[in-house]
């Protein structure tokens, strides 16, 4: 068969009928492209005839104005197609966060599906070519088929792509043509029709339920229970169950292509595909970068040939951060497609002028010349792009497979650096364990030293972890362990910076707080493979003698898992406010001290085993000042609808078992009765509190919790603190707290991005570990800075105030990422603790809780919210443990 450039299906006419309808350059439908089959193919066609078209099954044409298919009908349709087509395998990979099915459809020719295990095995050999000769690799490339993984619907208000998969499924199952046979013979298509089914249920069901009402049609809250729109910013921390299932698919099948299908704003190009903007992460293989361009430009060609205008590449999106692209460190290209959105999810966008950019450029050849844009057009554009991507890989499978081998070969012969060593016995075992779990999920090989050894001129103890980089996915480990050096990219010489699409740094040792050393050259050590990550073994001490106590250090952020268990069981928990010594050992300020009861021992023994955090026994409780945590401390979380930082905090709180609840509108009548401490994260503003959701736009039964509380509620929050409550604010939440209490701070950073710019980087910081907010912190733990605020303290008499964190007075402020104008940070204040009336307020200009990434800093949120409500004890009271 000739290599057609697929002047492809209009999803409107062809896909619904099971016939490929090509489009001439003027957009008119041409003759069907289906080639009749006989014999076995005719029997297959008769079987496929039992599959209803999407329009027959759903009762409307996919993409028609004001209609969205819902997940409760989509899943049975996919199951029906798989039961009636020998081209499909339906699999429920697992359950999502809210218990919905996460679906994988494996699509190929019957011959390939019958041989699927062997095809997967061949792909695995090419992905890890150790022991595979070039000749054997060539044979596998000649006899194998490429794997093309496409997913849709990770961002649930971007409705068009998941809707389009319904038509893709029908066409791939039923079309009898040489063209379709060529695709299915040469590819295994892995399709996840919705990467975030929970969100599809929330958004599409809400859309359907509000039909015919005056309510807003768009679901107003996070459409992933925890991380909302950030659910594709989780592909290196891998915290969410949906991320795990996505990675599970990639690790099993080793696809050559991963197509990540999205929608952009309504004014964006009608469709974006790669090539991307600069920069690209140097840990992405150059072959991968080039092949990304090949597929993206093939999509552009396919859409242009089909008469689809307004498509473009090489704008806005870069190839940098691993948070959005796990696949590229595992041999697959990432093809981001971004279709422009229409109006109110599923209604036409209408303009008085042609929509979007009207000037031509090499990466935007034909402006869109129409005044309307519809959901049906989104389905058409994404469908042509999808089939164009399939086509370019299916017609060149040998090169795709052999290049996959080349990428793997370069990875397993890497020489610089040779390895990373994570020394044993670090101050935060939780940080080390979390990192190892990320690597284990990411198919990175981990070794553990069986004896002490020397590497890079340094001695390391037995038990240290070693990540050799000459392995298939060493690049994934390398990009997470090394310091990022983001290039200085300006829009023009002397002009403003070229904005990164996301952030610029991801150095795990700095984010979590542990040590990892790059070793440039080879060294000798006896190791064992680590296949399962477990907490390091710890030994529970003997019960303390009379007058003694148990002690747990404050260094690990994992210690709050223990605190939550103690809180849940009502076990008295104390913290020393000063450094002390016992038995020749020094314990830092913030050390947790517990009476030696049987209940306390049981919790400590279980939790120490689970976390690897050691427990000590001290001979005598020291005579130092301290605090007693309030039993059952009640935490409130300010969570405006669709606020991502509060969603991430919900996840951490749930993981750690924190007793918390969302602050609802009705709670403002008695905040002090319900909460001891309230957390105000990034994105909480006075407007989100006083105005909230418009009560006219959302049904009260479901959304009254998020309605505005007016000035009376604003005053109630103020009084909650002044009457003795605790408020912990960070990021823009600190600006809100400043407004609430007239805090005497002023921002000192220039608003001109040519002078100061820091888009998600790690900077130098000086912390006071004797301040309760920073108990257990490394005094030089880096600060995560994402276009945040830095302050000058303008008065020390308005309120009693202490500096928790500041930027160094001089020196290079940048530790990892990108920073312009670091000198403006010199001596600036970041974290402050205030006494406001009878209450306690903590403010951080930076985002100390960012997507669960900077957990080393995030511990200070916990420190503050438990410290504020605690009972303050004199040295004598502490020595008696509150008696």
PDB file of C-alpha atoms in Angstrom, residues 5-14 19-33 171 301-309 380-381 384:
ATOM      1  CA  UNK A   5      -0.828  11.525   3.747  1.00  0.00           C
ATOM      2  CA  UNK A   6      -4.291  10.928   5.070  1.00  0.00           C
ATOM      3  CA  UNK A   7      -6.472  13.767   3.921  1.00  0.00           C
ATOM      4  CA  UNK A   8      -8.380  12.304   6.720  1.00  0.00           C
ATOM      5  CA  UNK A   9     -11.670  11.649   8.337  1.00  0.00           C
ATOM      6  CA  UNK A  10     -13.922  14.384   9.310  1.00  0.00           C
ATOM      7  CA  UNK A  11     -15.010  12.812  12.527  1.00  0.00           C
ATOM      8  CA  UNK A  12     -18.457  14.163  11.778  1.00  0.00           C
ATOM      9  CA  UNK A  13     -19.226  12.157   8.653  1.00  0.00           C
ATOM     10  CA  UNK A  14     -16.813   9.286   8.491  1.00  0.00           C
ATOM     11  CA  UNK A  19     -16.286   5.002   6.802  1.00  0.00           C
ATOM     12  CA  UNK A  20     -13.160   7.074   6.282  1.00  0.00           C
ATOM     13  CA  UNK A  21     -14.213  10.288   4.594  1.00  0.00           C
ATOM     14  CA  UNK A  22     -11.395  12.365   3.208  1.00  0.00           C
ATOM     15  CA  UNK A  23     -11.496  16.134   2.971  1.00  0.00           C
ATOM     16  CA  UNK A  24     -10.295  18.081  -0.025  1.00  0.00           C
ATOM     17  CA  UNK A  25      -8.149  21.183   0.516  1.00  0.00           C
ATOM     18  CA  UNK A  26     -11.289  23.369   0.469  1.00  0.00           C
ATOM     19  CA  UNK A  27     -12.862  21.351   3.251  1.00  0.00           C
ATOM     20  CA  UNK A  28     -15.511  19.596   1.142  1.00  0.00           C
ATOM     21  CA  UNK A  29     -16.165  15.941   1.767  1.00  0.00           C
ATOM     22  CA  UNK A  30     -14.723  13.740  -0.972  1.00  0.00           C
ATOM     23  CA  UNK A  31     -15.325  10.102  -1.842  1.00  0.00           C
ATOM     24  CA  UNK A  32     -15.073   7.491   0.910  1.00  0.00           C
ATOM     25  CA  UNK A  33     -11.600   5.991   1.261  1.00  0.00           C
ATOM     26  CA  UNK A 171     -13.610   3.606  13.708  1.00  0.00           C
ATOM     27  CA  UNK A 301       0.790  18.478   7.837  1.00  0.00           C
ATOM     28  CA  UNK A 302      -2.235  16.249   8.256  1.00  0.00           C
ATOM     29  CA  UNK A 303      -4.420  19.055   9.554  1.00  0.00           C
ATOM     30  CA  UNK A 304      -3.251  21.528   6.911  1.00  0.00           C
ATOM     31  CA  UNK A 305      -3.836  18.966   4.148  1.00  0.00           C
ATOM     32  CA  UNK A 306      -7.338  18.436   5.521  1.00  0.00           C
ATOM     33  CA  UNK A 307      -8.073  22.156   5.182  1.00  0.00           C
ATOM     34  CA  UNK A 308      -7.878  22.817   8.913  1.00  0.00           C
ATOM     35  CA  UNK A 309      -6.584  26.327   9.521  1.00  0.00           C
ATOM     36  CA  UNK A 380     -12.451  16.863  14.085  1.00  0.00           C
ATOM     37  CA  UNK A 381      -9.091  18.575  14.600  1.00  0.00           C
ATOM     38  CA  UNK A 384      -7.022  14.275  12.268  1.00  0.00           C
TER      39      UNK A 384
END
